[in-house]
Amino acid sequence: MSTISTTGQFPPGFLWGTATAAYQIEGAAAEGGRGPSIWDTLCRVPGAVQGGDTGDVACDHYHRWAEDVDHLDRLGVSAYRLSISWSRVQPGGRGPLNREGVEFYRNLLDALRERGITPYVTLYHWDLPQELEDAGGWAVRETAEAFADYARAMARELGDRVALWTTLNEPWCSAYLGYASGVHAPGRTEPAAALAAVHHLNLAHGLAVRAIREEIPGAACSITLNLHVFRAASGSAADADAVRQVDGLANRVFLGPLLEGAYPADVQADTAGVSDWSFVLDGDLELVRQPLDVLGVNYYSSTRVRRFVGDGEPVRADGHKTTAVSPWVAADDVEFLPQPGPRTAMGWNVEPAGLTELLLGLHETYPDQALAVTENGAAFDDEVVEDPALGIDRVHDVARVAYLRDHVAAVAAAIDAGADVRGYFAWSLMDNFEWAYGFSKRFGLLRVDYPTGERTWKDSAYWYARLARSGRLPAVFEAGPTD
Ligand code: GBH
């Protein structure tokens, strides 16, 4: 499929990593002094998570972390992107730290350092301490202030061990899936609150970066966004305007304040019927805009939209569980069309060229901004088979290998064309708790057997190890063990 030519050359120091998130892998939800988060709560709402799954045990990484660091070492990756569970280190979201929780991350980071693996640490991958949600969650400003205090505390406790601080993972999901469509925690369906959450997440980022750099002058900071690549269904002006509208809601509402110090006027106009944006206070925009050492980009697929005209129900094949409420605030007349071409088990279309476009588009708009692909990967229906020759279990996940190869080639193409991309992180190191889909979707390079927690290298893991060790793109047939 890939017509992208690549010499397989990546810049010196380019990071090859894998990524995970605390709630998706750790388990030990009520152990070691951890407090409840909004995901612990949502998992107990009947029907909220497929199969009634919860992150109570997940991959049991809290107990198996040393083994998992061994896997990273064997993979030969130069970096690992992990997240800190806020409610593990500060159970109430405010107030005293939980020493045992801090110690867990200190040990993990030390083990990574011993193996020479660069840690990218995300402070917030969706697991808000429940007490803060009870006080209003991301819809209120105080949550942004609490986040900055938490960030400062982490910088103080773990600062010397962290290579790059990422404040937030995908605030789009936190705001719109958490507060508008409600398919993610805290499961609220209040569009006005979702817009307030957008701003308070942006503000939380800015306040946290400032706090981290007050503790550690010159600390490397970033944020990770799930920027959407939109395609118009036709060349019509109406469809181009639909792209403008959703691009505003998904991309520019974050990029604008973070990198340019302003909210897009068209987004504020489009949503005027929902909110007057009075949550943006004087001085906020200066706080939100902090220099970013890296802008993290998560990319999985592209999205095709059309302006809805006519009768009946607009098409909503937007890759989410069908819900009564759309995550797209004040955009009921935008249709989300099924994309042509191959799909993953999530139903998401496979379109590597979208990643090249995304990176090059960012490079054109923000030429001096360093970038990293902080997540990319695919869920497929893996099967375990026995390999009689080697006497081990195998997962011949050819489709995942092809997906990864084509997307890594897409990154190479962006670099060739001038984008400053510092690293690539495969999502995910291992199968894990896929949010509203529970354990039904598998994104891992390593297979996790539930409930034993046993890890098995998929062919994609062997393939990725060859890439990480050599910095050159192996062929798909080079997946699987040879020695
Ligand atoms: C990431 O979310 C998460 O960071 C990670 O925790 C998760 O496990 C992983 O990806 C896999 O899902 O509404 O048409 O725009 C990605 C979430 C998926 C949200 C694609 C936006 C596009 C559908 N994104 N989705 S649309």
PDB file of C-alpha atoms and ligand atoms in Angstrom, residues 24 125-126 169-170 172-173 226 228 298 300 303 318 320 328 336 346 348 375 427 434-435 443, ligand 1:
ATOM      1  CA  GLN A  24      -5.185   1.060  31.187  1.00  0.00           C
ATOM      2  CA  HIS A 125      -4.224  10.425  30.858  1.00  0.00           C
ATOM      3  CA  TRP A 126      -7.926  10.807  31.756  1.00  0.00           C
ATOM      4  CA  ASN A 169      -3.105  13.385  26.865  1.00  0.00           C
ATOM      5  CA  GLU A 170      -5.756  14.238  24.268  1.00  0.00           C
ATOM      6  CA  TRP A 172     -10.236  16.572  23.081  1.00  0.00           C
ATOM      7  CA  CYS A 173     -11.261  13.244  24.584  1.00  0.00           C
ATOM      8  CA  ASN A 226      -5.277  13.833  19.073  1.00  0.00           C
ATOM      9  CA  HIS A 228      -7.980  15.125  13.553  1.00  0.00           C
ATOM     10  CA  ASN A 298      -1.499  10.922  18.402  1.00  0.00           C
ATOM     11  CA  TYR A 300      -4.833   6.566  14.215  1.00  0.00           C
ATOM     12  CA  THR A 303     -12.324  11.462   9.339  1.00  0.00           C
ATOM     13  CA  ASP A 318     -17.601   8.608  13.651  1.00  0.00           C
ATOM     14  CA  HIS A 320     -17.579   6.001  18.568  1.00  0.00           C
ATOM     15  CA  TRP A 328     -19.329  17.495  18.337  1.00  0.00           C
ATOM     16  CA  PHE A 336     -19.421  11.754   9.725  1.00  0.00           C
ATOM     17  CA  MET A 346     -12.085  -0.387  16.003  1.00  0.00           C
ATOM     18  CA  TRP A 348     -11.218   3.065  12.041  1.00  0.00           C
ATOM     19  CA  GLU A 375       0.764   7.325  19.827  1.00  0.00           C
ATOM     20  CA  TRP A 427       0.503   2.302  21.009  1.00  0.00           C
ATOM     21  CA  GLU A 434      -9.415   0.102  26.002  1.00  0.00           C
ATOM     22  CA  TRP A 435     -11.717   2.504  27.875  1.00  0.00           C
ATOM     23  CA  PHE A 443      -3.567  -2.705  20.578  1.00  0.00           C
TER      24      PHE A 443
HETATM   25  C1  GBH B   1      -5.987   7.157  22.279  1.00  0.00           C
HETATM   26  O1  GBH B   1      -7.244   7.675  22.075  1.00  0.00           O
HETATM   27  C2  GBH B   1      -5.737   7.140  23.744  1.00  0.00           C
HETATM   28  O2  GBH B   1      -4.777   8.095  24.126  1.00  0.00           O
HETATM   29  C3  GBH B   1      -5.372   5.788  24.276  1.00  0.00           C
HETATM   30  O3  GBH B   1      -5.514   5.778  25.665  1.00  0.00           O
HETATM   31  C4  GBH B   1      -6.206   4.742  23.598  1.00  0.00           C
HETATM   32  O4  GBH B   1      -6.036   3.483  24.170  1.00  0.00           O
HETATM   33  C5  GBH B   1      -5.819   4.717  22.149  1.00  0.00           C
HETATM   34  O5  GBH B   1      -5.896   5.977  21.572  1.00  0.00           O
HETATM   35  C6  GBH B   1      -6.626   3.751  21.317  1.00  0.00           C
HETATM   36  O6  GBH B   1      -7.952   4.121  21.279  1.00  0.00           O
HETATM   37  O7  GBH B   1     -14.948  11.010  16.565  1.00  0.00           O
HETATM   38  O8  GBH B   1     -14.626  10.621  14.220  1.00  0.00           O
HETATM   39  O9  GBH B   1     -13.110  11.930  15.433  1.00  0.00           O
HETATM   40  C7  GBH B   1      -7.639   7.801  20.760  1.00  0.00           C
HETATM   41  C8  GBH B   1      -9.041   8.353  20.744  1.00  0.00           C
HETATM   42  C9  GBH B   1      -9.746   7.737  18.579  1.00  0.00           C
HETATM   43  C10 GBH B   1     -10.499   9.754  19.575  1.00  0.00           C
HETATM   44  C11 GBH B   1     -10.218   8.207  17.250  1.00  0.00           C
HETATM   45  C12 GBH B   1     -10.968  10.231  18.261  1.00  0.00           C
HETATM   46  C13 GBH B   1     -11.665   9.604  16.090  1.00  0.00           C
HETATM   47  C14 GBH B   1     -13.117   9.356  15.826  1.00  0.00           C
HETATM   48  N1  GBH B   1      -9.409   8.822  19.440  1.00  0.00           N
HETATM   49  N2  GBH B   1     -11.288   9.114  17.401  1.00  0.00           N
HETATM   50  S1  GBH B   1     -14.000  10.829  15.515  1.00  0.00           S
END
